[in-house]
Short mmCIF file of C-alpha atoms and ligand atoms in Angstrom, two decimals:
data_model
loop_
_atom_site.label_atom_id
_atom_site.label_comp_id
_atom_site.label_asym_id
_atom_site.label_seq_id
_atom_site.Cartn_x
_atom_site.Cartn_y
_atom_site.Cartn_z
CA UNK A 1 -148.77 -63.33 86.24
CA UNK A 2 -150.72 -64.67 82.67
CA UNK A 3 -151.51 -60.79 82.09
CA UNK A 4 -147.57 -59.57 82.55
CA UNK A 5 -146.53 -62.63 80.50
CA UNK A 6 -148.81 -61.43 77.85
CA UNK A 7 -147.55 -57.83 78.10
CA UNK A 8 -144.49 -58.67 77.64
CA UNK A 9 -144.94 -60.86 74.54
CA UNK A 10 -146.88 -58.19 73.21
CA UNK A 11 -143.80 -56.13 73.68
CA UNK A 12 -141.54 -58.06 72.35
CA UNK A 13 -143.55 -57.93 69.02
CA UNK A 14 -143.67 -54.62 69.03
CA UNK A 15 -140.34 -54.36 68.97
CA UNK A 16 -139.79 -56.50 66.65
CA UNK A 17 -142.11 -54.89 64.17
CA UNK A 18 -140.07 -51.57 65.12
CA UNK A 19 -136.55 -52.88 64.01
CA UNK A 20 -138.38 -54.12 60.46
CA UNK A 21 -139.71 -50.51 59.90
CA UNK A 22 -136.90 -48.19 61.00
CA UNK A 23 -133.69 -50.53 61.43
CA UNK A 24 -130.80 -48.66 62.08
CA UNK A 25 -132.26 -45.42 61.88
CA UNK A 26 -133.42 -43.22 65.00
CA UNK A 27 -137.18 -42.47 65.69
CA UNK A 28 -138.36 -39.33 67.28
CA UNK A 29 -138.83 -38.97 71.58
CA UNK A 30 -142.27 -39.68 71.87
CA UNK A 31 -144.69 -40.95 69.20
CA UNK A 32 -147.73 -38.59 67.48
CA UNK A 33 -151.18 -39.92 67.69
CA UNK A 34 -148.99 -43.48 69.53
CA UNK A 35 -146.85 -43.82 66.42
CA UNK A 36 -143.53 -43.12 65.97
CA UNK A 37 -141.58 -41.36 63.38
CA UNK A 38 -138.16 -40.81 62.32
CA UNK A 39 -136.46 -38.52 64.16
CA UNK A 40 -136.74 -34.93 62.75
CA UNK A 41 -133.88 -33.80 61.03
CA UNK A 42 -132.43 -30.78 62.73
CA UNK A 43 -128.72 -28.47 61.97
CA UNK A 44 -126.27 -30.60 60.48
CA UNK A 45 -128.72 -34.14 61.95
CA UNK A 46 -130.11 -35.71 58.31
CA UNK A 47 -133.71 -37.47 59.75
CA UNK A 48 -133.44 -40.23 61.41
CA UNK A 49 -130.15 -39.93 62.99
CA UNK A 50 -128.53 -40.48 66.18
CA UNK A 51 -129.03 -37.19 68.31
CA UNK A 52 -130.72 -36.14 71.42
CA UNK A 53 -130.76 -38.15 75.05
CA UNK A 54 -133.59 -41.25 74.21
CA UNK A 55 -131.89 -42.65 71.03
CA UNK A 56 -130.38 -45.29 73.38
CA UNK A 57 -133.64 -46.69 74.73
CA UNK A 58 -133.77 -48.46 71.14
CA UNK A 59 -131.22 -50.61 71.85
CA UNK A 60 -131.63 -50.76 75.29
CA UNK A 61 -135.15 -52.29 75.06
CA UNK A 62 -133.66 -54.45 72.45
CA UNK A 63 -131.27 -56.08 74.31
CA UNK A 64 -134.14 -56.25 77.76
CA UNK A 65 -135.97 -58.20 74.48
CA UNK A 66 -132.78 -60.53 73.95
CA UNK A 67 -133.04 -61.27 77.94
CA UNK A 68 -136.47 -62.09 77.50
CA UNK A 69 -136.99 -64.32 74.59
CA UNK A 70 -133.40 -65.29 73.74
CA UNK A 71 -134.47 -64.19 69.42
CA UNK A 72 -131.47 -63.60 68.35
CA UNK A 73 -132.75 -60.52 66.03
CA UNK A 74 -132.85 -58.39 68.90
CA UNK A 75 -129.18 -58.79 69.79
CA UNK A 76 -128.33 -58.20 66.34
CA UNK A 77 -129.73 -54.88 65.75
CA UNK A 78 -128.58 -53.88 69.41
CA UNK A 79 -125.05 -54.14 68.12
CA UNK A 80 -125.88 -52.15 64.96
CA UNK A 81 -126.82 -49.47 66.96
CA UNK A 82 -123.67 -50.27 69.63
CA UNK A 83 -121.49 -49.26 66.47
CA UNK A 84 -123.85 -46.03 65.88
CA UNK A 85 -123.17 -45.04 69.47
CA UNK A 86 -119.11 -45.40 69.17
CA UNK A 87 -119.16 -43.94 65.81
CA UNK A 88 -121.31 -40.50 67.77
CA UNK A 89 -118.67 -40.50 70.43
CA UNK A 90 -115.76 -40.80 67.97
CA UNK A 91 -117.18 -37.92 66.01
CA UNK A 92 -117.99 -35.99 68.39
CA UNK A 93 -122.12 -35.47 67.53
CA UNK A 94 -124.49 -33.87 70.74
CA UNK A 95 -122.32 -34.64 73.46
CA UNK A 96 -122.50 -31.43 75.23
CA UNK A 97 -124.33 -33.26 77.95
CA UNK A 98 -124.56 -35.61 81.19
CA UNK A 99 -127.59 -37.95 79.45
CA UNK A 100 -124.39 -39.40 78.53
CA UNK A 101 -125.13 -41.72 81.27
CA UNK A 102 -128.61 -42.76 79.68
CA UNK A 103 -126.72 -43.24 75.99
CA UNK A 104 -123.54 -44.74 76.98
CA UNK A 105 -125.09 -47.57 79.43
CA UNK A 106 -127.34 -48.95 77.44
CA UNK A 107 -125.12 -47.96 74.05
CA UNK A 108 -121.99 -49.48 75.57
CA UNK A 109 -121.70 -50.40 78.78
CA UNK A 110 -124.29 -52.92 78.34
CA UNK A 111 -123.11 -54.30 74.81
CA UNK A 112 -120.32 -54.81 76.73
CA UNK A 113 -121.60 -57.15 79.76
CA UNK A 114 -123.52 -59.12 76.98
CA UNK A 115 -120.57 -59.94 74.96
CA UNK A 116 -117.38 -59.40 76.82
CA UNK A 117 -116.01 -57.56 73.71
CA UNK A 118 -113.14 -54.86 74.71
CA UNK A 119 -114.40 -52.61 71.73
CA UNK A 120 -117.38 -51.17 73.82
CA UNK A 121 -115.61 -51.37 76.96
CA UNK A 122 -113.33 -48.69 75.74
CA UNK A 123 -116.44 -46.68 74.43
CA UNK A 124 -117.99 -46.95 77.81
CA UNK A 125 -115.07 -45.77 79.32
CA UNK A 126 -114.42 -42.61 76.79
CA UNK A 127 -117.76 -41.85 77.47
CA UNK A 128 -117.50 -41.44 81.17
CA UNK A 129 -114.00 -39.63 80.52
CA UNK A 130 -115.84 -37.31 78.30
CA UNK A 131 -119.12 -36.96 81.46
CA UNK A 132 -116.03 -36.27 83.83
CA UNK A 133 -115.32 -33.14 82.09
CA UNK A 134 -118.81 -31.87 83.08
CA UNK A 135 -117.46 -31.81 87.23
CA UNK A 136 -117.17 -28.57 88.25
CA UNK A 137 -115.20 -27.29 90.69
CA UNK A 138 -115.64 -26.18 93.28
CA UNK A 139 -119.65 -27.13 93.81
CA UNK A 140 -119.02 -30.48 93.03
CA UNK A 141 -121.71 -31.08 90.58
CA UNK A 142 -121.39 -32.93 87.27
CA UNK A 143 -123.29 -29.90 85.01
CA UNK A 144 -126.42 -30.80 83.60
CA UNK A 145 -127.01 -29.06 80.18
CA UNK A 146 -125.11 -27.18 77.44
CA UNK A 147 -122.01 -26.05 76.84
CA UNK A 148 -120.08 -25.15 80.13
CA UNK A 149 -119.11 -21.93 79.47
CA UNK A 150 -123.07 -20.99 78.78
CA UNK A 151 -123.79 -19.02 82.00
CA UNK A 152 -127.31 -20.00 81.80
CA UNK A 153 -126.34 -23.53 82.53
CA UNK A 154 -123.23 -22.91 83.97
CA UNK A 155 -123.57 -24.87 87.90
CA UNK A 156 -127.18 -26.30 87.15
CA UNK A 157 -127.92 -29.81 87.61
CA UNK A 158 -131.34 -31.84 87.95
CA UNK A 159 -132.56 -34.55 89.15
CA UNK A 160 -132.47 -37.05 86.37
CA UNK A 161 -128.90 -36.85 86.53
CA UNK A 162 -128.73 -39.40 89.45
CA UNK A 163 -129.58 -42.01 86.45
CA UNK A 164 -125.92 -40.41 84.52
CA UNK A 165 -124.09 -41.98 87.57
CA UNK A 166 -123.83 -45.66 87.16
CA UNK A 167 -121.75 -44.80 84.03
CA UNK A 168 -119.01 -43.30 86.16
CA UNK A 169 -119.71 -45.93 88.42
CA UNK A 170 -118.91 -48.61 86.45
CA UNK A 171 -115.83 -46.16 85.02
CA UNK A 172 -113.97 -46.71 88.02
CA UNK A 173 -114.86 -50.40 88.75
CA UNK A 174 -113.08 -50.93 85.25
CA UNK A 175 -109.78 -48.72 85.56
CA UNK A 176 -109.60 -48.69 89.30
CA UNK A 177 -109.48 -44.36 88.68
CA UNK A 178 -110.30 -42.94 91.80
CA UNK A 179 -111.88 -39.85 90.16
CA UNK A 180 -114.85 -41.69 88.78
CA UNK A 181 -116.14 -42.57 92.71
CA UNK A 182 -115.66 -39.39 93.94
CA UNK A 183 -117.62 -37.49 91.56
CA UNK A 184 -120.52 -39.72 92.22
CA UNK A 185 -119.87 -39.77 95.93
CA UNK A 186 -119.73 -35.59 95.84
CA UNK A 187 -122.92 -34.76 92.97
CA UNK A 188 -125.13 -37.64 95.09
CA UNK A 189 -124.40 -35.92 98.08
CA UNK A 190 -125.25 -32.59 96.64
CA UNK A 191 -128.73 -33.78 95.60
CA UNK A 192 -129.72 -35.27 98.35
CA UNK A 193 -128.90 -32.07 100.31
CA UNK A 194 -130.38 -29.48 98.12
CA UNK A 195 -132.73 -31.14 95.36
CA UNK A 196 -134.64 -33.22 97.59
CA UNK A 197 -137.04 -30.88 99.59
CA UNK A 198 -138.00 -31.12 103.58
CA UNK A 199 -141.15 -32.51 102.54
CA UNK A 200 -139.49 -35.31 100.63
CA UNK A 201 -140.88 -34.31 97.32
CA UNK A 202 -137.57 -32.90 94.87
CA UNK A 203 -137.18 -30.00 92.37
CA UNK A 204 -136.58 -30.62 88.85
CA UNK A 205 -133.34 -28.16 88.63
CA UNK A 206 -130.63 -27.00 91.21
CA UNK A 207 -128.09 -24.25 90.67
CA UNK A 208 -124.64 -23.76 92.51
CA UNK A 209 -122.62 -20.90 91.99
CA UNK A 210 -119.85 -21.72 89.80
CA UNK A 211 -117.09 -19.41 91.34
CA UNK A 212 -117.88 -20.30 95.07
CA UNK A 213 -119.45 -23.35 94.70
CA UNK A 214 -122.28 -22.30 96.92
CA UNK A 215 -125.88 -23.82 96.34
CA UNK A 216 -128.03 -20.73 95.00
CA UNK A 217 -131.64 -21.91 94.22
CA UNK A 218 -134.17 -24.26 93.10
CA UNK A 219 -136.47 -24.20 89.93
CA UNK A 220 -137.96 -26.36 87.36
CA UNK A 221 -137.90 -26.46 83.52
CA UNK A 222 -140.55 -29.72 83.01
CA UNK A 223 -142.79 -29.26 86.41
CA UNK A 224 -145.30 -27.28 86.62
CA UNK A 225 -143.85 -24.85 89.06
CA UNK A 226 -140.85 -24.41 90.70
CA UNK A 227 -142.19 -25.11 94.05
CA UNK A 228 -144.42 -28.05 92.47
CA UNK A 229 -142.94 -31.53 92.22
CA UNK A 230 -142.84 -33.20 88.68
CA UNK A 231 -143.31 -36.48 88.85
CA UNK A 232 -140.90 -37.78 86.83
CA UNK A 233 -138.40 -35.99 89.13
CA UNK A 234 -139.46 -38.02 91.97
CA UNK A 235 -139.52 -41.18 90.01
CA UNK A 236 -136.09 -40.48 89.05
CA UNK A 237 -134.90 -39.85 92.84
CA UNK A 238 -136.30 -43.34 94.00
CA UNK A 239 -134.22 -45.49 91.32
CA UNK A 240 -131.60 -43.22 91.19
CA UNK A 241 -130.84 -42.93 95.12
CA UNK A 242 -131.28 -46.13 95.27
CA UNK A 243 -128.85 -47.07 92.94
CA UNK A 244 -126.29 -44.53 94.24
CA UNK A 245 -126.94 -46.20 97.96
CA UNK A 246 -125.69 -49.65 95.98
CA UNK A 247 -122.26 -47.50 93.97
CA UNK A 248 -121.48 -45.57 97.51
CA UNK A 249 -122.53 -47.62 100.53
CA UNK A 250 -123.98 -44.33 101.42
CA UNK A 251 -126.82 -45.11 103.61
CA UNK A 252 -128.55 -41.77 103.43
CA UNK A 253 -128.75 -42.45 99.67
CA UNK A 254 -131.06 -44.88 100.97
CA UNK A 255 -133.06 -43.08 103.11
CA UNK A 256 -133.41 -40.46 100.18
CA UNK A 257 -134.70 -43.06 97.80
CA UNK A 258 -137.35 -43.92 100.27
CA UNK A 259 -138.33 -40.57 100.85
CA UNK A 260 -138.76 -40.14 96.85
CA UNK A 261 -140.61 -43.39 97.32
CA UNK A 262 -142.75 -42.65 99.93
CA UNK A 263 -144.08 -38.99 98.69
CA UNK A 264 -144.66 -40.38 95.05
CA UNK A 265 -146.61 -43.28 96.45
CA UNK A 266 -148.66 -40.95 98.57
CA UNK A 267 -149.46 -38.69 95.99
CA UNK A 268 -151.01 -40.63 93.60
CA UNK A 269 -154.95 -40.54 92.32
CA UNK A 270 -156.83 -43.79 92.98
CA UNK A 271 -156.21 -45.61 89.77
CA UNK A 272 -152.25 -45.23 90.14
CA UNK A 273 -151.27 -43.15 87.14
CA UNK A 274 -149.75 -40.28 88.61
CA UNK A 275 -150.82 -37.07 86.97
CA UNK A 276 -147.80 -35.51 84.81
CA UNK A 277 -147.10 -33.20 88.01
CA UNK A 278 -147.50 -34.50 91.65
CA UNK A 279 -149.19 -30.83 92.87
CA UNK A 280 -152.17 -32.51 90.77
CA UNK A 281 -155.14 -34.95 92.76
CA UNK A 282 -157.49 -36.95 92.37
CA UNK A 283 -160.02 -34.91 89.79
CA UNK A 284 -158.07 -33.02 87.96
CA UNK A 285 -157.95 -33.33 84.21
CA UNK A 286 -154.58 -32.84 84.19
CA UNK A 287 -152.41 -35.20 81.88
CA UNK A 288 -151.30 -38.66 83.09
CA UNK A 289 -147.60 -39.35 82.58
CA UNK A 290 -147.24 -42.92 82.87
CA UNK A 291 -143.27 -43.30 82.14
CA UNK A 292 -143.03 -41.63 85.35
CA UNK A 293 -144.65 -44.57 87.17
CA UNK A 294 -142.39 -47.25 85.10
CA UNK A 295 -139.19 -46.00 85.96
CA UNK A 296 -140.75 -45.42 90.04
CA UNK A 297 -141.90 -49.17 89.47
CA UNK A 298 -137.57 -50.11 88.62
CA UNK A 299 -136.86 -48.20 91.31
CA UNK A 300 -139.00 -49.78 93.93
CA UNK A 301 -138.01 -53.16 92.42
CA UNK A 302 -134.41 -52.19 93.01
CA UNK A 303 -135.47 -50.69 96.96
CA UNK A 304 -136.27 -54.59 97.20
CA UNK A 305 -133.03 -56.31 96.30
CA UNK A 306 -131.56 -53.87 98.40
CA UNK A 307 -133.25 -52.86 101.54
CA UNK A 308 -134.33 -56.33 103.43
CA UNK A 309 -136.15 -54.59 106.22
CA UNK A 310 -138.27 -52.98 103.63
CA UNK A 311 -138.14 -55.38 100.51
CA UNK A 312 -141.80 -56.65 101.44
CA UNK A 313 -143.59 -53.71 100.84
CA UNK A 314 -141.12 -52.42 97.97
CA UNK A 315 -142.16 -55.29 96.01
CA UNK A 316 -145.42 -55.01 96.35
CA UNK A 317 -146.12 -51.31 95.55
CA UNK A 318 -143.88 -52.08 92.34
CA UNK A 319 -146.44 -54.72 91.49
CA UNK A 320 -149.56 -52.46 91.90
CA UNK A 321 -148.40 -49.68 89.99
CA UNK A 322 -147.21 -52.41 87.25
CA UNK A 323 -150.41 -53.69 87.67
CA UNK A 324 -151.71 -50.56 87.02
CA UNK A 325 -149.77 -49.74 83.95
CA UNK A 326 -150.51 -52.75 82.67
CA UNK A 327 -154.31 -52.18 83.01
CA UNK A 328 -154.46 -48.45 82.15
CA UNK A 329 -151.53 -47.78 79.92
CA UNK A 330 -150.85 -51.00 77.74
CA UNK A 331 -151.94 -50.38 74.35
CA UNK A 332 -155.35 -52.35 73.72
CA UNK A 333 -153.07 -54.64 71.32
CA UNK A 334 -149.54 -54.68 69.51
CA UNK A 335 -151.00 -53.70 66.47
CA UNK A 336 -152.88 -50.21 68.54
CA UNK A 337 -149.86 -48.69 68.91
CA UNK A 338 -145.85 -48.36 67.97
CA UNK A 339 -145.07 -47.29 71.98
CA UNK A 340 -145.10 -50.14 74.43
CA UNK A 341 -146.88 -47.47 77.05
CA UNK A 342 -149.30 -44.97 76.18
CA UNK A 343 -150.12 -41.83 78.39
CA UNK A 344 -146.64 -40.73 79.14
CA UNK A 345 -145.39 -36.72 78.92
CA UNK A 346 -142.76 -35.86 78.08
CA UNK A 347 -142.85 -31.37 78.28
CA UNK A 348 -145.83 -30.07 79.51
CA UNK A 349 -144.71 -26.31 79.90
CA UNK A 350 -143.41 -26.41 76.29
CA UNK A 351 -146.17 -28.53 74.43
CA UNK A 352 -143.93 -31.12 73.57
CA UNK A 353 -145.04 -34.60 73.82
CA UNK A 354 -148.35 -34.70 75.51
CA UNK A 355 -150.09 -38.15 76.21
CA UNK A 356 -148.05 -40.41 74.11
CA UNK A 357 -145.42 -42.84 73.77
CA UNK A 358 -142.26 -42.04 75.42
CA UNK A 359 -138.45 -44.58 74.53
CA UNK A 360 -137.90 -43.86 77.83
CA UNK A 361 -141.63 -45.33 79.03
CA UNK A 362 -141.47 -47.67 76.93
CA UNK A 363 -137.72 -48.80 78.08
CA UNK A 364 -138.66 -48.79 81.77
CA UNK A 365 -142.38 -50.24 81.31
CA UNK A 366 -140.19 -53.00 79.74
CA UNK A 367 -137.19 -53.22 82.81
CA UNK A 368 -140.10 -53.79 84.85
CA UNK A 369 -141.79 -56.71 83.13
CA UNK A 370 -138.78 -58.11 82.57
CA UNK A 371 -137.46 -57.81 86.54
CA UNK A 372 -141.10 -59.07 87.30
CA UNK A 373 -140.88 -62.22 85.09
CA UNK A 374 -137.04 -63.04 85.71
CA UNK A 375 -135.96 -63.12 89.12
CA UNK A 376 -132.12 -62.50 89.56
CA UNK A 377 -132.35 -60.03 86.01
CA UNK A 378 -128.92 -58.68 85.99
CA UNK A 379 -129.90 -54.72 85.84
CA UNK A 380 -127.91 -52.44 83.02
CA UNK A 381 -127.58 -49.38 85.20
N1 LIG B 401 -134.27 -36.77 81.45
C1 LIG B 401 -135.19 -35.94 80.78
C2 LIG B 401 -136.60 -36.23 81.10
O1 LIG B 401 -136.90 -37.06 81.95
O2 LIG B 401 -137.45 -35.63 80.46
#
């Protein structure tokens, strides 16, 4: 327990150090060489600025900081970037997308539950008004990516859109609007029937025929192939079925969560950093991606407050592969790196963020120290 205390004081100076360098501004998805920058401009984005799907994991780790040390500072700037997030919405920046989940928890939902303010209630809610719009008819799918008249993304979801959920979720535990349940009750129940394989392992991307609403076929964009199974896809299906099983009662979302659970535990090499793409073993010198093993360690941790008959050995395969991160991934001190994690991936098929820092590793290395330290941690999602 001394060594995850110390991680996560180490974190929590990290992050501190982070909000004296770049304040309110935005740093890019993944560090370079373990160090972040400021987000590259792009279009009409100046550098810097709120854009993308990770810019939220800045204040979410902020406010897991708050939890864990109480220092005011990291409240503070949390807020700062609460008022970024409604001021994005408002204006209408990069919303084409359902990672408004992942930026409208953490940016609203969760500013919310910390200070019981109405103004980012609302902004929660507008949010998951604005996700609804992505349900399509007649598949009953909440669409992934783009625009929704682009026929290359027209009726394709994936996998990491089980973590988009808990906004709508929460949507209709606020206003009581039926609409909000249903969608999650109808896109869950899609995945689990066509994105999770047989063999328990998942594919990265699903498309359903938007006229008919007939599943079509299965591919990937981040794996390695489409048959293959990415690991951050599966890591993804264990917290996110599991948290669906909690928003639906569904008890098949539970069985799909341990299936997710069960496949990415059995595929992984003998020091417990699964390799950036589960078809990978033991030998290969294929890259490690580590965030994919923090957010499976938050989902096993949740598979224990919420499955009794299993909690036992939940728990404890959370704490080895935290164990693990902690010994293979932690940087050797705060001062080594600007990324809480090291070793994560973030595109392998495009080049794009190879064996660094990830916000969202970083975010989820932290949900786990902090469940691990703080029993009863009231989760964001
Ligand atoms: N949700 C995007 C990713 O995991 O890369």
């Amino acid at each position: 327990m001394e060594t995850v205390t110390s991680a996560l004081t180490d974190a929590a100076s990290v992050i501190r150090r982070n909000i004296e360098r770049f304040g309110d501004a935005y740093v890019g998805d993944t560090t370079r060489d373990d160090r972040y920058a400021l987000r590259p401009a792009a279009g009409a984005f100046a550098e810097g600025q709120n854009r993308g799907w990770t810019t939220s994991f800045v204040p979410g780790m902020q406010w897991l900081a708050w939890d864990a040390t109480g220092d005011e500072v990291f409240r503070a700037q949390a807020l700062r970037h609460a008022e970024d997030f409604e001021r994005r919405l408002r204006s209408d920046e990069d919303l084409e997308t359902h990672d408004l989940g992942f930026l409208y928890t953490l940016a609203a939902v969760v500013p919310w539950r910390k200070t019981g303010e109405d103004r980012w209630r609302e902004v929660g809610i507008a949010a998951a008004e604005r996700l609804m719009t992505r349900f399509l008819e007649p598949a009953g799918i909440v669409q992934a990516w783009g625009d929704l008249t682009d026929p290359a993304q027209r009726g394709r979801t994936i996998i990491d859109s089980l973590m988009n959920m808990p906004l709508l979720t929460w949507a209709g535990e606020q206003t009581g609007d039926p609409r909000y349940a249903d969608a999650v009750r109808r896109h869950t129940a899609q995945l689990r029937e066509h994105i999770l394989r047989a063999d328990d392992s998942t594919f990265h991307t699903f498309y359903w025929d938007p006229i008919t609403g007939d599943p079509l076929r299965g591919g990937t964009e981040q794996g390695a192939f489409d048959d293959s199974c990415w690991a951050r896809g599966e890591a993804w299906g264990i917290y996110g079925f599991a948290l669906n099983y909690e928003a639906t009662g569904d008890a098949s979302l539970l069985r799909a969560a341990w299936r997710c659970a069960d496949y990415f535990l059995s595929h992984l090499p003998a020091d417990r950093i699964p390799y950036w793409d589960l078809v990978y073993t033991d030998g290969s010198d294929a890259p490690r991606d580590s965030s994919a093993a923090a957010i499976a360690v938050c989902g096993l941790y949740e598979l224990a407050l919420v499955d009794p008959a299993r909690a036992d050995e939940a728990r404890a395969a959370a704490d080895d592969l935290l164990d693990a991160l902690i010994a293979h991934a932690r940087p050797s001190s705060p001062e080594a790196s600007d990324a809480l994690l090291l070793h994560g991936v973030y595109d392998l098929p495009k080049r794009v963020g190879v064996d660094e820092g990830t916000l969202w590793g970083d975010y989820f290395y932290l949900e786990a120290l902090v469940r691990r330290t703080t029993p009863g941690w009231e989760r964001y999602w």
